[in-house]
Amino acid sequence: MADTRVTLRSPYDPQSCVKRIEAHAELSIGKPAGVVGRIQDGRLLLRMRRPAMNSFAPVLSAKMKPDRGGTIIDGRIGMPRSATGFMVFWFGFLAVFMLFAWGLFSIGADGGFWFALPFYAVPIFMAVMGAWMIVAGRRMGRGDRAALLAFLEEAIDARPDEPAYRLY
């Protein structure tokens, strides 16, 4: 599931949106399931909380801006940027490790194949585990996009913004 761009409009001003979202969501540690997140300086970060959640489940990351007496919420739903950065680091480290193993094997280090095997097997196992974390997070969060949008619709009457009706 790739990132999805979202642009929503709420009839409430940004301060009212914040109060309504805080009233509807558990914005701190608490219940084992539901919407959690934070709102700070016009930035909104929401995710679904559930047992067995991991950091690869989708989040809604957006900016709230006043617009014609209401609020425009513009952002994306997808894997958190921090998780993406971690996976780039993870697979980059594994690539360096594999290059090191290839170098050992190609120069004919004492022990040959059996010496180099752990240097190949461990990173391959770690790569499979990294891919599994991503797949598991996305699978657990399959319905999160719809749930987050439904939450915003219920809490602040947010609906998809129709660009044809915008004045700018």
PDB file of C-alpha atoms in Angstrom:
ATOM      1  CA  MET A   1       0.000   0.000   0.000  1.00  0.00           C
ATOM      2  CA  ALA A   2       1.567   3.249  -1.114  1.00  0.00           C
ATOM      3  CA  ASP A   3       1.058   6.608   0.544  1.00  0.00           C
ATOM      4  CA  THR A   4      -2.302   8.159  -0.238  1.00  0.00           C
ATOM      5  CA  ARG A   5      -2.708  11.906  -0.518  1.00  0.00           C
ATOM      6  CA  VAL A   6      -5.750  13.275   1.356  1.00  0.00           C
ATOM      7  CA  THR A   7      -7.354  16.701   1.274  1.00  0.00           C
ATOM      8  CA  LEU A   8     -10.338  17.109   3.553  1.00  0.00           C
ATOM      9  CA  ARG A   9     -12.562  20.068   4.430  1.00  0.00           C
ATOM     10  CA  SER A  10     -14.244  20.611   7.761  1.00  0.00           C
ATOM     11  CA  PRO A  11     -16.831  23.327   8.407  1.00  0.00           C
ATOM     12  CA  TYR A  12     -15.238  24.042  11.813  1.00  0.00           C
ATOM     13  CA  ASP A  13     -12.334  26.436  12.415  1.00  0.00           C
ATOM     14  CA  PRO A  14      -8.966  24.845  13.343  1.00  0.00           C
ATOM     15  CA  GLN A  15      -9.335  25.451  17.113  1.00  0.00           C
ATOM     16  CA  SER A  16     -12.769  23.808  17.130  1.00  0.00           C
ATOM     17  CA  CYS A  17     -11.381  20.914  15.096  1.00  0.00           C
ATOM     18  CA  VAL A  18      -8.633  20.375  17.666  1.00  0.00           C
ATOM     19  CA  LYS A  19     -11.138  20.368  20.544  1.00  0.00           C
ATOM     20  CA  ARG A  20     -13.494  17.995  18.743  1.00  0.00           C
ATOM     21  CA  ILE A  21     -10.688  15.589  17.765  1.00  0.00           C
ATOM     22  CA  GLU A  22      -9.343  15.581  21.322  1.00  0.00           C
ATOM     23  CA  ALA A  23     -12.853  14.825  22.616  1.00  0.00           C
ATOM     24  CA  HIS A  24     -13.243  11.884  20.219  1.00  0.00           C
ATOM     25  CA  ALA A  25      -9.723  10.422  20.318  1.00  0.00           C
ATOM     26  CA  GLU A  26      -7.507   9.016  22.996  1.00  0.00           C
ATOM     27  CA  LEU A  27      -4.555  11.347  22.346  1.00  0.00           C
ATOM     28  CA  SER A  28      -2.349   9.746  24.974  1.00  0.00           C
ATOM     29  CA  ILE A  29      -1.561   6.300  26.319  1.00  0.00           C
ATOM     30  CA  GLY A  30      -4.767   4.651  27.340  1.00  0.00           C
ATOM     31  CA  LYS A  31      -7.270   2.363  25.720  1.00  0.00           C
ATOM     32  CA  PRO A  32      -5.921  -0.675  23.869  1.00  0.00           C
ATOM     33  CA  ALA A  33      -7.844   0.148  20.641  1.00  0.00           C
ATOM     34  CA  GLY A  34      -9.037   3.288  18.900  1.00  0.00           C
ATOM     35  CA  VAL A  35      -7.563   6.418  17.358  1.00  0.00           C
ATOM     36  CA  VAL A  36      -4.487   7.917  19.015  1.00  0.00           C
ATOM     37  CA  GLY A  37      -2.113  10.656  18.026  1.00  0.00           C
ATOM     38  CA  ARG A  38      -1.165  14.254  18.581  1.00  0.00           C
ATOM     39  CA  ILE A  39      -2.080  17.689  17.367  1.00  0.00           C
ATOM     40  CA  GLN A  40       0.532  20.394  17.670  1.00  0.00           C
ATOM     41  CA  ASP A  41       1.025  23.723  15.865  1.00  0.00           C
ATOM     42  CA  GLY A  42      -1.514  22.900  13.175  1.00  0.00           C
ATOM     43  CA  ARG A  43       0.036  19.464  12.516  1.00  0.00           C
ATOM     44  CA  LEU A  44      -2.048  16.368  12.929  1.00  0.00           C
ATOM     45  CA  LEU A  45      -0.686  12.848  13.398  1.00  0.00           C
ATOM     46  CA  LEU A  46      -3.232  10.074  13.927  1.00  0.00           C
ATOM     47  CA  ARG A  47      -3.019   6.287  13.910  1.00  0.00           C
ATOM     48  CA  MET A  48      -5.134   3.370  14.979  1.00  0.00           C
ATOM     49  CA  ARG A  49      -4.128   1.781  18.273  1.00  0.00           C
ATOM     50  CA  ARG A  50      -4.643  -1.928  18.626  1.00  0.00           C
ATOM     51  CA  PRO A  51      -3.033  -4.813  20.445  1.00  0.00           C
ATOM     52  CA  ALA A  52      -0.034  -6.197  18.523  1.00  0.00           C
ATOM     53  CA  MET A  53       0.459  -2.918  16.644  1.00  0.00           C
ATOM     54  CA  ASN A  54       3.838  -2.215  15.070  1.00  0.00           C
ATOM     55  CA  SER A  55       5.456   0.965  13.770  1.00  0.00           C
ATOM     56  CA  PHE A  56       4.788   0.092  10.126  1.00  0.00           C
ATOM     57  CA  ALA A  57       1.004   0.497  10.356  1.00  0.00           C
ATOM     58  CA  PRO A  58      -0.377   3.498   8.428  1.00  0.00           C
ATOM     59  CA  VAL A  59      -0.618   6.945   9.984  1.00  0.00           C
ATOM     60  CA  LEU A  60      -2.413  10.113   8.930  1.00  0.00           C
ATOM     61  CA  SER A  61       0.067  12.977   8.843  1.00  0.00           C
ATOM     62  CA  ALA A  62      -1.459  16.303   7.838  1.00  0.00           C
ATOM     63  CA  LYS A  63      -1.529  20.072   8.266  1.00  0.00           C
ATOM     64  CA  MET A  64      -4.654  21.887   9.341  1.00  0.00           C
ATOM     65  CA  LYS A  65      -5.126  25.320   7.739  1.00  0.00           C
ATOM     66  CA  PRO A  66      -7.992  27.785   8.129  1.00  0.00           C
ATOM     67  CA  ASP A  67      -9.942  28.230   4.905  1.00  0.00           C
ATOM     68  CA  ARG A  68     -13.161  30.217   4.302  1.00  0.00           C
ATOM     69  CA  GLY A  69     -14.489  29.828   7.828  1.00  0.00           C
ATOM     70  CA  GLY A  70     -13.587  26.148   8.002  1.00  0.00           C
ATOM     71  CA  THR A  71     -10.456  24.031   7.941  1.00  0.00           C
ATOM     72  CA  ILE A  72      -8.542  22.304   5.173  1.00  0.00           C
ATOM     73  CA  ILE A  73      -6.715  19.163   6.266  1.00  0.00           C
ATOM     74  CA  ASP A  74      -4.010  18.359   3.737  1.00  0.00           C
ATOM     75  CA  GLY A  75      -1.645  15.430   4.172  1.00  0.00           C
ATOM     76  CA  ARG A  76      -1.033  11.755   3.548  1.00  0.00           C
ATOM     77  CA  ILE A  77      -1.908   8.343   4.903  1.00  0.00           C
ATOM     78  CA  GLY A  78       0.860   5.785   4.764  1.00  0.00           C
ATOM     79  CA  MET A  79       3.815   4.212   6.521  1.00  0.00           C
ATOM     80  CA  PRO A  80       5.409   6.686   8.956  1.00  0.00           C
ATOM     81  CA  ARG A  81       8.457   8.546   7.635  1.00  0.00           C
ATOM     82  CA  SER A  82      10.469   7.312  10.620  1.00  0.00           C
ATOM     83  CA  ALA A  83       9.734   3.695   9.689  1.00  0.00           C
ATOM     84  CA  THR A  84      10.698   4.374   6.075  1.00  0.00           C
ATOM     85  CA  GLY A  85      13.985   5.934   7.206  1.00  0.00           C
ATOM     86  CA  PHE A  86      14.673   3.011   9.509  1.00  0.00           C
ATOM     87  CA  MET A  87      14.127   0.517   6.691  1.00  0.00           C
ATOM     88  CA  VAL A  88      16.460   2.459   4.375  1.00  0.00           C
ATOM     89  CA  PHE A  89      19.114   2.287   7.102  1.00  0.00           C
ATOM     90  CA  TRP A  90      18.321  -1.409   7.760  1.00  0.00           C
ATOM     91  CA  PHE A  91      18.636  -2.547   4.149  1.00  0.00           C
ATOM     92  CA  GLY A  92      21.614  -0.226   3.539  1.00  0.00           C
ATOM     93  CA  PHE A  93      23.471  -1.831   6.439  1.00  0.00           C
ATOM     94  CA  LEU A  94      22.640  -5.271   5.070  1.00  0.00           C
ATOM     95  CA  ALA A  95      23.942  -4.278   1.631  1.00  0.00           C
ATOM     96  CA  VAL A  96      27.251  -3.153   3.143  1.00  0.00           C
ATOM     97  CA  PHE A  97      27.440  -6.396   5.112  1.00  0.00           C
ATOM     98  CA  MET A  98      26.811  -8.425   1.928  1.00  0.00           C
ATOM     99  CA  LEU A  99      29.518  -6.461   0.058  1.00  0.00           C
ATOM    100  CA  PHE A 100      31.919  -7.302   2.871  1.00  0.00           C
ATOM    101  CA  ALA A 101      30.985 -10.993   2.543  1.00  0.00           C
ATOM    102  CA  TRP A 102      31.410 -10.858  -1.224  1.00  0.00           C
ATOM    103  CA  GLY A 103      34.847  -9.314  -0.714  1.00  0.00           C
ATOM    104  CA  LEU A 104      35.864 -12.059   1.724  1.00  0.00           C
ATOM    105  CA  PHE A 105      34.673 -14.755  -0.626  1.00  0.00           C
ATOM    106  CA  SER A 106      36.232 -13.206  -3.737  1.00  0.00           C
ATOM    107  CA  ILE A 107      39.706 -12.755  -2.237  1.00  0.00           C
ATOM    108  CA  GLY A 108      39.668 -16.377  -1.183  1.00  0.00           C
ATOM    109  CA  ALA A 109      39.820 -15.874   2.573  1.00  0.00           C
ATOM    110  CA  ASP A 110      40.884 -18.960   4.516  1.00  0.00           C
ATOM    111  CA  GLY A 111      37.902 -21.216   4.889  1.00  0.00           C
ATOM    112  CA  GLY A 112      36.347 -20.296   1.548  1.00  0.00           C
ATOM    113  CA  PHE A 113      32.629 -20.867   1.200  1.00  0.00           C
ATOM    114  CA  TRP A 114      32.070 -22.114   4.753  1.00  0.00           C
ATOM    115  CA  PHE A 115      33.820 -19.080   6.206  1.00  0.00           C
ATOM    116  CA  ALA A 116      31.768 -16.650   4.076  1.00  0.00           C
ATOM    117  CA  LEU A 117      28.430 -18.483   4.511  1.00  0.00           C
ATOM    118  CA  PRO A 118      27.433 -16.806   7.815  1.00  0.00           C
ATOM    119  CA  PHE A 119      28.237 -13.423   6.266  1.00  0.00           C
ATOM    120  CA  TYR A 120      25.622 -14.202   3.606  1.00  0.00           C
ATOM    121  CA  ALA A 121      23.085 -16.165   5.651  1.00  0.00           C
ATOM    122  CA  VAL A 122      22.683 -13.668   8.509  1.00  0.00           C
ATOM    123  CA  PRO A 123      21.988 -10.620   6.275  1.00  0.00           C
ATOM    124  CA  ILE A 124      19.606 -12.642   4.109  1.00  0.00           C
ATOM    125  CA  PHE A 125      17.726 -13.696   7.250  1.00  0.00           C
ATOM    126  CA  MET A 126      17.698 -10.076   8.462  1.00  0.00           C
ATOM    127  CA  ALA A 127      16.416  -8.888   5.058  1.00  0.00           C
ATOM    128  CA  VAL A 128      13.585 -11.433   5.206  1.00  0.00           C
ATOM    129  CA  MET A 129      12.717 -10.262   8.733  1.00  0.00           C
ATOM    130  CA  GLY A 130      12.734  -6.614   7.615  1.00  0.00           C
ATOM    131  CA  ALA A 131      10.408  -7.397   4.721  1.00  0.00           C
ATOM    132  CA  TRP A 132       8.194  -9.389   7.081  1.00  0.00           C
ATOM    133  CA  MET A 133       7.910  -6.376   9.459  1.00  0.00           C
ATOM    134  CA  ILE A 134       6.730  -4.180   6.589  1.00  0.00           C
ATOM    135  CA  VAL A 135       4.257  -6.747   5.279  1.00  0.00           C
ATOM    136  CA  ALA A 136       2.885  -7.510   8.758  1.00  0.00           C
ATOM    137  CA  GLY A 137       2.425  -3.817   9.550  1.00  0.00           C
ATOM    138  CA  ARG A 138       0.618  -3.180   6.312  1.00  0.00           C
ATOM    139  CA  ARG A 139      -1.533  -6.276   6.720  1.00  0.00           C
ATOM    140  CA  MET A 140      -2.519  -5.293  10.266  1.00  0.00           C
ATOM    141  CA  GLY A 141      -3.331  -1.791   9.074  1.00  0.00           C
ATOM    142  CA  ARG A 142      -5.356  -2.788   6.028  1.00  0.00           C
ATOM    143  CA  GLY A 143      -8.504  -0.989   7.198  1.00  0.00           C
ATOM    144  CA  ASP A 144      -6.732   1.924   8.873  1.00  0.00           C
ATOM    145  CA  ARG A 145      -7.122   4.371   5.989  1.00  0.00           C
ATOM    146  CA  ALA A 146     -10.899   3.981   5.960  1.00  0.00           C
ATOM    147  CA  ALA A 147     -11.077   3.987   9.775  1.00  0.00           C
ATOM    148  CA  LEU A 148      -9.051   7.209  10.087  1.00  0.00           C
ATOM    149  CA  LEU A 149     -11.146   8.969   7.448  1.00  0.00           C
ATOM    150  CA  ALA A 150     -14.355   7.750   9.129  1.00  0.00           C
ATOM    151  CA  PHE A 151     -13.044   9.018  12.468  1.00  0.00           C
ATOM    152  CA  LEU A 152     -12.409  12.494  11.019  1.00  0.00           C
ATOM    153  CA  GLU A 153     -15.820  12.480   9.374  1.00  0.00           C
ATOM    154  CA  GLU A 154     -17.461  11.647  12.692  1.00  0.00           C
ATOM    155  CA  ALA A 155     -15.360  13.972  14.865  1.00  0.00           C
ATOM    156  CA  ILE A 156     -15.151  17.104  12.710  1.00  0.00           C
ATOM    157  CA  ASP A 157     -17.468  16.392   9.761  1.00  0.00           C
ATOM    158  CA  ALA A 158     -14.437  16.259   7.431  1.00  0.00           C
ATOM    159  CA  ARG A 159     -15.257  15.390   3.841  1.00  0.00           C
ATOM    160  CA  PRO A 160     -13.053  15.126   0.751  1.00  0.00           C
ATOM    161  CA  ASP A 161     -12.344  18.602  -0.569  1.00  0.00           C
ATOM    162  CA  GLU A 162     -13.554  19.191  -4.100  1.00  0.00           C
ATOM    163  CA  PRO A 163     -10.859  21.210  -5.905  1.00  0.00           C
ATOM    164  CA  ALA A 164     -13.382  22.467  -8.467  1.00  0.00           C
ATOM    165  CA  TYR A 165     -15.126  24.438  -5.703  1.00  0.00           C
ATOM    166  CA  ARG A 166     -12.026  26.007  -4.207  1.00  0.00           C
ATOM    167  CA  LEU A 167     -11.427  29.679  -4.888  1.00  0.00           C
ATOM    168  CA  TYR A 168      -7.670  29.505  -5.143  1.00  0.00           C
TER     169      TYR A 168
END
